[in-house]
Short mmCIF file of C-alpha atoms in Angstrom, two decimals:
data_model
loop_
_atom_site.label_atom_id
_atom_site.label_comp_id
_atom_site.label_asym_id
_atom_site.label_seq_id
_atom_site.Cartn_x
_atom_site.Cartn_y
_atom_site.Cartn_z
CA UNK U 1488 6.98 17.02 40.88
CA UNK U 1489 9.05 14.11 40.90
CA UNK U 1490 13.21 14.44 41.75
CA UNK U 1491 13.74 12.61 38.94
CA UNK U 1492 15.73 13.85 35.87
CA UNK U 1493 14.87 15.27 32.57
CA UNK U 1494 16.06 12.20 31.05
CA UNK U 1495 14.53 10.06 33.22
CA UNK U 1496 11.49 11.57 32.20
CA UNK U 1497 8.52 10.88 29.45
CA UNK U 1498 6.90 13.48 27.49
CA UNK U 1499 4.04 13.63 25.46
CA UNK U 1500 3.80 15.87 22.40
CA UNK U 1501 0.27 17.36 21.09
CA UNK U 1502 0.75 17.36 17.59
CA UNK U 1503 -0.71 20.02 15.38
CA UNK U 1504 -3.69 19.12 13.08
CA UNK U 1505 -1.88 20.18 9.54
CA UNK U 1506 0.75 17.94 7.93
CA UNK U 1507 3.19 20.57 6.78
CA UNK U 1508 2.83 22.11 10.51
CA UNK U 1509 3.51 18.42 11.80
CA UNK U 1510 6.77 18.49 9.61
CA UNK U 1511 7.85 21.75 10.59
CA UNK U 1512 7.65 20.32 14.16
CA UNK U 1513 9.91 17.40 14.15
CA UNK U 1514 12.80 19.47 15.23
CA UNK U 1515 11.59 20.47 18.42
CA UNK U 1516 10.66 16.48 18.99
CA UNK U 1517 14.22 15.60 18.82
CA UNK U 1518 14.71 18.24 20.39
CA UNK U 1519 13.03 16.62 23.37
CA UNK U 1520 14.03 13.28 22.86
CA UNK U 1521 17.53 14.67 23.58
CA UNK U 1522 16.37 15.66 26.90
CA UNK U 1523 14.10 13.16 27.34
CA UNK U 1524 14.11 9.05 28.39
CA UNK U 1525 11.36 8.98 25.37
CA UNK U 1526 8.92 11.26 23.17
CA UNK U 1527 5.02 9.97 22.60
CA UNK U 1528 3.08 12.29 20.40
CA UNK U 1529 -0.95 12.72 20.35
CA UNK U 1530 -2.17 13.09 16.64
CA UNK U 1531 -4.58 12.55 14.25
CA UNK U 1532 -4.54 9.92 12.09
CA UNK U 1533 -4.46 13.00 8.93
CA UNK U 1534 -0.98 13.63 10.39
CA UNK U 1535 0.25 10.05 12.05
CA UNK U 1536 2.29 9.27 8.91
CA UNK U 1537 4.88 12.32 9.65
CA UNK U 1538 5.24 10.97 13.12
CA UNK U 1539 5.74 7.07 12.15
CA UNK U 1540 9.02 8.75 9.87
CA UNK U 1541 10.33 10.20 13.10
CA UNK U 1542 13.23 7.86 14.95
CA UNK U 1543 12.73 9.83 17.55
CA UNK U 1544 8.99 9.27 18.69
CA UNK U 1545 8.94 6.05 20.65
CA UNK U 1546 5.24 5.79 19.72
CA UNK U 1547 2.45 7.63 17.70
CA UNK U 1548 -1.01 7.78 20.07
CA UNK U 1549 -3.74 7.95 17.12
CA UNK U 1550 -7.45 9.42 18.05
CA UNK U 1551 -9.66 10.82 15.12
CA UNK U 1552 -10.24 14.51 16.90
CA UNK U 1553 -11.54 16.96 14.75
CA UNK U 1554 -11.03 20.52 13.29
CA UNK U 1555 -13.33 22.90 15.71
CA UNK U 1556 -14.58 20.36 17.79
CA UNK U 1557 -14.46 19.99 21.32
CA UNK U 1558 -14.95 16.29 22.14
CA UNK U 1559 -15.31 16.41 25.69
CA UNK U 1560 -15.89 12.81 26.00
CA UNK U 1561 -13.32 11.39 23.71
CA UNK U 1562 -10.44 14.05 25.07
CA UNK U 1563 -11.73 12.39 28.86
CA UNK U 1564 -11.53 8.98 28.08
CA UNK U 1565 -8.06 9.78 25.95
CA UNK U 1566 -6.46 11.46 29.44
CA UNK U 1567 -7.95 8.57 31.65
CA UNK U 1568 -5.91 6.55 29.43
CA UNK U 1569 -2.49 8.18 29.65
CA UNK U 1570 -3.05 9.33 33.43
CA UNK U 1571 0.11 8.82 35.20
CA UNK U 1572 2.41 8.20 32.04
CA UNK U 1573 4.11 11.39 31.06
CA UNK U 1574 5.70 14.28 33.11
CA UNK U 1575 6.11 16.54 30.05
CA UNK U 1576 3.51 17.80 28.11
CA UNK U 1577 4.75 20.24 25.19
CA UNK U 1578 1.29 21.09 23.30
CA UNK U 1579 2.04 22.35 19.97
CA UNK U 1580 -0.99 23.83 18.44
CA UNK U 1581 -2.54 26.95 20.18
CA UNK U 1582 -6.40 26.03 20.49
CA UNK U 1583 -7.57 25.94 24.23
CA UNK U 1584 -9.15 22.29 23.57
CA UNK U 1585 -5.37 21.13 22.23
CA UNK U 1586 -4.26 21.75 25.92
CA UNK U 1587 -7.44 19.78 27.44
CA UNK U 1588 -6.00 16.45 27.71
CA UNK U 1589 -2.59 17.09 29.16
CA UNK U 1590 -4.79 19.24 32.04
CA UNK U 1591 -7.03 16.25 32.08
CA UNK U 1592 -4.28 13.75 32.92
CA UNK U 1593 -2.90 15.84 35.29
CA UNK U 1594 0.31 15.86 33.69
CA UNK U 1595 2.59 18.25 35.76
CA UNK U 1596 4.05 19.91 32.98
CA UNK U 1597 2.36 21.36 30.64
CA UNK U 1598 3.66 23.57 28.40
CA UNK U 1599 2.52 25.56 25.50
CA UNK U 1600 2.09 28.98 23.67
CA UNK U 1601 0.19 31.65 25.89
CA UNK U 1602 -3.31 31.88 24.37
CA UNK U 1603 -7.08 30.88 23.51
CA UNK U 1604 -8.00 31.10 26.85
CA UNK U 1605 -5.74 28.44 28.43
CA UNK U 1606 -4.12 30.59 30.87
CA UNK U 1607 -5.59 27.85 33.51
CA UNK U 1608 -5.26 24.77 31.37
CA UNK U 1609 -0.90 25.67 30.85
CA UNK U 1610 1.87 26.02 33.66
CA UNK U 1611 4.78 26.41 30.86
CA UNK U 1612 3.36 29.05 29.02
CA UNK U 1613 5.32 30.87 26.24
CA UNK U 1614 5.70 33.79 24.84
CA UNK U 1615 5.13 33.66 21.00
CA UNK U 1616 8.18 34.99 18.06
CA UNK U 1617 7.18 38.29 17.18
CA UNK U 1618 6.92 39.80 13.75
CA UNK U 1619 9.84 41.05 11.72
CA UNK U 1620 10.04 43.21 9.90
CA UNK U 1621 6.42 43.16 8.78
CA UNK U 1622 6.80 39.07 8.36
CA UNK U 1623 5.11 36.35 10.29
CA UNK U 1624 7.80 34.23 12.68
CA UNK U 1625 8.46 31.10 10.59
CA UNK U 1626 6.61 27.86 12.57
CA UNK U 1627 9.98 26.51 12.92
CA UNK U 1628 10.63 29.60 15.40
CA UNK U 1629 7.60 28.98 16.72
CA UNK U 1630 7.78 25.25 17.53
CA UNK U 1631 12.00 25.66 19.07
CA UNK U 1632 10.69 28.03 21.95
CA UNK U 1633 8.73 25.28 23.42
CA UNK U 1634 12.03 23.05 23.75
CA UNK U 1635 12.93 22.45 27.62
CA UNK U 1636 15.30 25.62 26.82
CA UNK U 1637 13.64 27.61 24.36
CA UNK U 1638 15.92 28.44 21.18
CA UNK U 1639 16.15 31.82 20.39
CA UNK U 1640 15.75 32.49 16.54
CA UNK U 1641 18.96 34.03 16.03
CA UNK U 1642 20.33 30.03 17.63
CA UNK U 1643 18.19 28.12 14.99
CA UNK U 1644 20.28 26.35 12.09
CA UNK U 1645 17.14 25.89 9.70
CA UNK U 1646 19.43 24.22 6.84
CA UNK U 1647 21.83 22.77 9.32
CA UNK U 1648 21.02 20.65 13.08
CA UNK U 1649 17.37 22.55 13.15
CA UNK U 1650 16.42 21.57 9.25
CA UNK U 1651 13.20 19.14 9.60
CA UNK U 1652 14.08 15.20 8.55
CA UNK U 1653 12.05 12.26 7.70
CA UNK U 1654 13.36 8.69 7.75
CA UNK U 1655 11.99 7.28 3.96
CA UNK U 1656 9.27 5.17 4.69
CA UNK U 1657 10.07 1.38 4.48
CA UNK U 1658 9.56 0.16 0.35
CA UNK U 1659 10.34 3.86 -0.63
CA UNK U 1660 13.77 2.74 -2.32
CA UNK U 1661 13.61 3.72 -5.91
CA UNK U 1662 12.72 -0.07 -8.46
CA UNK U 1663 12.73 1.74 -11.75
CA UNK U 1664 15.41 4.33 -14.07
CA UNK U 1665 12.38 6.48 -14.39
CA UNK U 1666 13.27 10.18 -13.84
CA UNK U 1667 9.37 11.16 -12.07
CA UNK U 1668 8.21 14.54 -11.79
CA UNK U 1669 5.89 14.51 -9.06
CA UNK U 1670 3.12 17.22 -8.89
CA UNK U 1671 1.18 18.43 -5.52
CA UNK U 1672 -1.29 20.27 -6.69
CA UNK U 1673 -3.91 20.49 -3.64
CA UNK U 1674 -3.64 23.01 -0.79
CA UNK U 1675 -5.92 22.65 2.03
CA UNK U 1676 -6.47 26.08 2.83
CA UNK U 1677 -7.86 27.38 -0.57
CA UNK U 1678 -7.74 28.13 -4.17
CA UNK U 1679 -5.91 31.03 -3.32
CA UNK U 1680 -2.68 28.82 -2.97
CA UNK U 1681 -3.54 26.67 -5.74
CA UNK U 1682 -1.46 26.96 -9.22
CA UNK U 1683 -3.87 26.11 -12.11
CA UNK U 1684 -4.36 22.97 -13.26
CA UNK U 1685 -3.28 24.08 -17.11
CA UNK U 1686 0.26 25.11 -15.58
CA UNK U 1687 0.64 21.75 -13.97
CA UNK U 1688 -0.26 20.24 -17.48
CA UNK U 1689 2.47 22.49 -19.11
CA UNK U 1690 4.77 21.46 -16.82
CA UNK U 1691 4.20 18.04 -17.23
CA UNK U 1692 4.14 17.80 -20.43
CA UNK U 1693 7.51 19.88 -21.36
CA UNK U 1694 8.99 17.55 -18.45
CA UNK U 1695 7.32 14.45 -20.32
CA UNK U 1696 9.26 15.26 -23.74
CA UNK U 1697 12.36 15.11 -22.61
CA UNK U 1698 12.79 11.34 -22.73
CA UNK U 1699 10.50 8.22 -22.63
CA UNK U 1700 12.69 7.84 -18.78
CA UNK U 1701 10.53 11.37 -17.82
CA UNK U 1702 7.56 10.26 -16.39
CA UNK U 1703 4.50 12.08 -14.15
CA UNK U 1704 2.92 10.92 -10.90
CA UNK U 1705 0.15 13.43 -9.11
CA UNK U 1706 -0.35 12.94 -5.91
CA UNK U 1707 -2.85 14.34 -3.33
CA UNK U 1708 -6.02 13.75 -1.16
CA UNK U 1709 -9.44 12.44 -2.19
CA UNK U 1710 -10.29 16.56 -1.95
CA UNK U 1711 -7.72 16.74 -4.87
CA UNK U 1712 -9.49 14.29 -7.05
CA UNK U 1713 -10.74 16.49 -9.13
CA UNK U 1714 -8.13 18.85 -10.15
CA UNK U 1715 -5.98 15.62 -10.21
CA UNK U 1716 -8.33 14.79 -12.87
CA UNK U 1717 -7.81 17.88 -14.81
CA UNK U 1718 -4.06 17.75 -14.80
CA UNK U 1719 -4.39 14.60 -16.18
CA UNK U 1720 -7.15 15.00 -19.00
CA UNK U 1721 -4.85 18.18 -19.83
CA UNK U 1722 -1.98 16.36 -20.24
CA UNK U 1723 -3.50 13.77 -22.82
CA UNK U 1724 -5.29 16.38 -24.59
CA UNK U 1725 -1.52 18.11 -25.11
CA UNK U 1726 -0.02 14.89 -26.26
CA UNK U 1727 -2.78 12.41 -28.00
CA UNK U 1728 -0.23 9.77 -28.70
CA UNK U 1729 -0.21 8.92 -25.00
CA UNK U 1730 -3.68 7.66 -24.95
CA UNK U 1731 -2.38 4.95 -26.62
CA UNK U 1732 0.82 4.20 -24.87
CA UNK U 1733 1.35 1.55 -21.69
CA UNK U 1734 -0.26 2.44 -18.91
CA UNK U 1735 3.07 2.99 -17.19
CA UNK U 1736 3.90 5.47 -19.47
CA UNK U 1737 1.17 7.77 -18.93
CA UNK U 1738 0.44 10.25 -15.83
CA UNK U 1739 -0.26 8.48 -13.00
CA UNK U 1740 -3.10 10.22 -11.28
CA UNK U 1741 -2.59 8.84 -7.60
CA UNK U 1742 -5.20 11.66 -5.75
CA UNK U 1743 -6.95 10.59 -3.43
CA UNK U 1744 -5.99 6.41 -3.46
CA UNK U 1745 -3.28 6.71 -1.31
CA UNK U 1746 -2.23 7.04 2.36
CA UNK U 1747 -0.77 9.71 3.40
CA UNK U 1748 2.19 7.37 4.12
CA UNK U 1749 1.65 5.78 0.12
CA UNK U 1750 2.25 9.40 -0.87
CA UNK U 1751 5.29 9.79 1.09
CA UNK U 1752 6.94 6.84 -0.81
CA UNK U 1753 6.13 8.17 -3.51
CA UNK U 1754 7.36 11.46 -2.85
CA UNK U 1755 10.84 10.62 -1.47
CA UNK U 1756 11.40 8.39 -5.08
CA UNK U 1757 10.78 10.91 -7.21
CA UNK U 1758 13.16 12.92 -9.22
CA UNK U 1759 11.90 16.68 -8.46
CA UNK U 1760 8.60 17.66 -6.96
CA UNK U 1761 6.68 20.34 -7.89
CA UNK U 1762 4.06 21.73 -5.26
CA UNK U 1763 2.00 24.71 -3.91
CA UNK U 1764 2.66 25.35 -0.51
CA UNK U 1765 1.28 22.16 1.38
CA UNK U 1766 2.06 19.22 3.95
CA UNK U 1767 3.60 17.67 0.74
CA UNK U 1768 6.25 20.30 -0.31
CA UNK U 1769 7.24 20.48 3.55
CA UNK U 1770 7.45 16.03 2.79
CA UNK U 1771 9.56 16.90 -0.53
CA UNK U 1772 11.92 18.62 1.78
CA UNK U 1773 12.49 16.67 4.82
CA UNK U 1774 13.03 13.79 2.22
CA UNK U 1775 15.52 15.78 0.72
CA UNK U 1776 14.27 15.78 -2.26
CA UNK U 1777 14.64 18.16 -5.10
CA UNK U 1778 11.21 20.42 -4.74
CA UNK U 1779 9.87 23.60 -6.01
CA UNK U 1780 7.78 24.96 -3.46
CA UNK U 1781 5.35 27.45 -5.44
CA UNK U 1782 3.88 30.26 -3.04
CA UNK U 1783 0.76 32.64 -3.95
CA UNK U 1784 -1.37 34.18 -1.00
CA UNK U 1785 1.09 32.50 1.82
CA UNK U 1786 4.45 34.05 2.53
CA UNK U 1787 7.70 31.66 2.18
CA UNK U 1788 9.35 33.24 5.00
CA UNK U 1789 6.59 32.17 7.49
CA UNK U 1790 6.62 28.60 5.80
CA UNK U 1791 9.14 27.91 3.44
CA UNK U 1792 11.00 24.39 2.78
CA UNK U 1793 13.85 23.72 4.30
CA UNK U 1794 16.42 21.77 2.31
CA UNK U 1795 19.27 23.03 0.16
CA UNK U 1796 17.73 21.15 -2.49
CA UNK U 1797 14.46 23.27 -2.58
CA UNK U 1798 13.32 26.56 -4.66
CA UNK U 1799 10.76 28.62 -3.54
CA UNK U 1800 8.25 30.60 -6.99
CA UNK U 1801 6.63 33.31 -6.01
CA UNK U 1802 5.88 36.48 -8.16
CA UNK U 1803 5.98 38.65 -5.05
CA UNK U 1804 3.33 40.88 -5.77
CA UNK U 1805 2.29 43.87 -3.56
CA UNK U 1806 -0.12 42.11 -3.01
CA UNK U 1807 0.89 39.31 -1.36
CA UNK U 1808 1.06 37.59 1.08
CA UNK U 1809 -2.67 38.10 1.92
CA UNK U 1810 -3.42 34.72 3.47
CA UNK U 1811 -6.72 35.00 2.24
CA UNK U 1812 -8.43 31.43 1.13
CA UNK U 1813 -10.11 33.16 -1.80
CA UNK U 1814 -8.11 35.89 -3.57
CA UNK U 1815 -9.87 39.33 -2.25
CA UNK U 1816 -8.85 41.24 -5.73
CA UNK U 1817 -10.71 37.97 -8.40
CA UNK U 1818 -7.88 37.84 -10.10
CA UNK U 1819 -5.03 35.65 -8.23
CA UNK U 1820 -2.54 37.16 -10.61
CA UNK U 1821 -0.10 36.15 -7.74
CA UNK U 1822 -0.60 32.57 -8.89
CA UNK U 1823 -1.70 32.36 -12.50
CA UNK U 1824 1.21 35.09 -13.87
CA UNK U 1825 3.51 32.45 -12.51
CA UNK U 1826 4.46 30.97 -15.90
CA UNK U 1827 5.02 26.85 -16.19
CA UNK U 1828 8.26 28.42 -17.90
CA UNK U 1829 9.31 29.76 -15.44
CA UNK U 1830 9.85 26.46 -13.09
CA UNK U 1831 10.70 24.07 -16.31
CA UNK U 1832 13.44 27.26 -15.99
CA UNK U 1833 14.47 27.17 -12.28
CA UNK U 1834 14.77 23.94 -12.15
CA UNK U 1835 17.05 23.21 -15.16
CA UNK U 1836 19.00 26.72 -14.10
CA UNK U 1837 19.79 25.21 -10.91
CA UNK U 1838 20.20 21.60 -11.33
CA UNK U 1839 17.17 20.85 -8.80
CA UNK U 1840 16.68 17.13 -10.78
CA UNK U 1841 19.92 15.86 -9.80
CA UNK U 1842 20.27 13.08 -7.86
CA UNK U 1843 21.75 13.95 -4.77
#
C-alpha cells in the first residue's frame, strides 16, 4: 500500500440498496470523510438521492444494479472505470456480489462485514455487532463498525454526533403557510409493515378538520399508487364537500409521480410526517421534521427514526416483531389495532407538529 496518510487517500463506499439503510449509513460516510481526502459513493439510482443530500460525499456514482442479480459484465465494466482511483473501499451490504467491484478494481483496502462467502474478496473483515436482550443490533451500530476505527455501541451518540442528518434539496424552502401532514403509506418489505389505508384516511380527515390551513399530501413510489388512491378516495368519501373544493384544498396524492429527490423536498416542507417503518420515515427524521413512525412486524430498536422530533407508534404485541412480510397469524393485529386516535394523541400530546 502507498505510504500516504489516510488524509491523503480517497475512499469509496458501496451503498446499501434500500433508502432507509442508505440514510442510516450517513454517519459512517461522515466518519470516513473526516479521515480521508474525499469520499465517493457507488449507489443504485434508487438510493442516489440520499447521498446527493449529504455534503460529505464528493461524488455519487450510479449504476443500475438489480436486486438478486450478479450482473458480472456490468460489475467488471464499473471496476475497470474506477481502477486506481481509491485506496479504501467500504462495503455496506453483506452480500458477496456487493464486494466484487472493489476486488475487481484492485482497491488495496476492502472493508466489510464477515459473511456470505466473501472471505477472499475482503481483506479488512469486521465482526457484526451482536444481539442484546433478544433484539437485533441497530443498523447504525452495524454501519459504524465499518469506520476506520470501529465505533463501539457504547460510544455511539444516536441523537448527537452520530445521528443521520441530510441537507434538504434545493427548492425545499416552504412557499406557503399551509400546515402539511405528509402520509407515507408504502413499505417495500411487505404488507406486515403497512398501516391500513382506512387508518391513514381517518387520521387525515381529523387533521384537515382543524382549519383550512391544514393540508394533506400522500407520498410514495409507483408501487404505492394503489394505496395512495385508496387513501385519497376514503378522505373524499368522508368529507364530500372536499370534492368541490379548489384543487389545492384537496388531498394531494403524489404516489408514483415524484422522484425520490422530489419526495425529499415535500417531506422537508412538512409540518408532520406519519409513516410506516420505511425509508421515507428515516428521511423525515434526517431532515429534522416531526415524524411518527408506525411499527408492526419490525423492531423499533433495530431501525428507529433517529431524531428528538420523532415518535414511535407500536403496540408491542407478544407476537411482534416477527420480521415477516405477511402476518403469519393472518390478523396483522399489530397494525390493525393501532388506531388513528392514538396517532393523533401522540401528535398533540408531544407537540410534534410544532415548527422547530
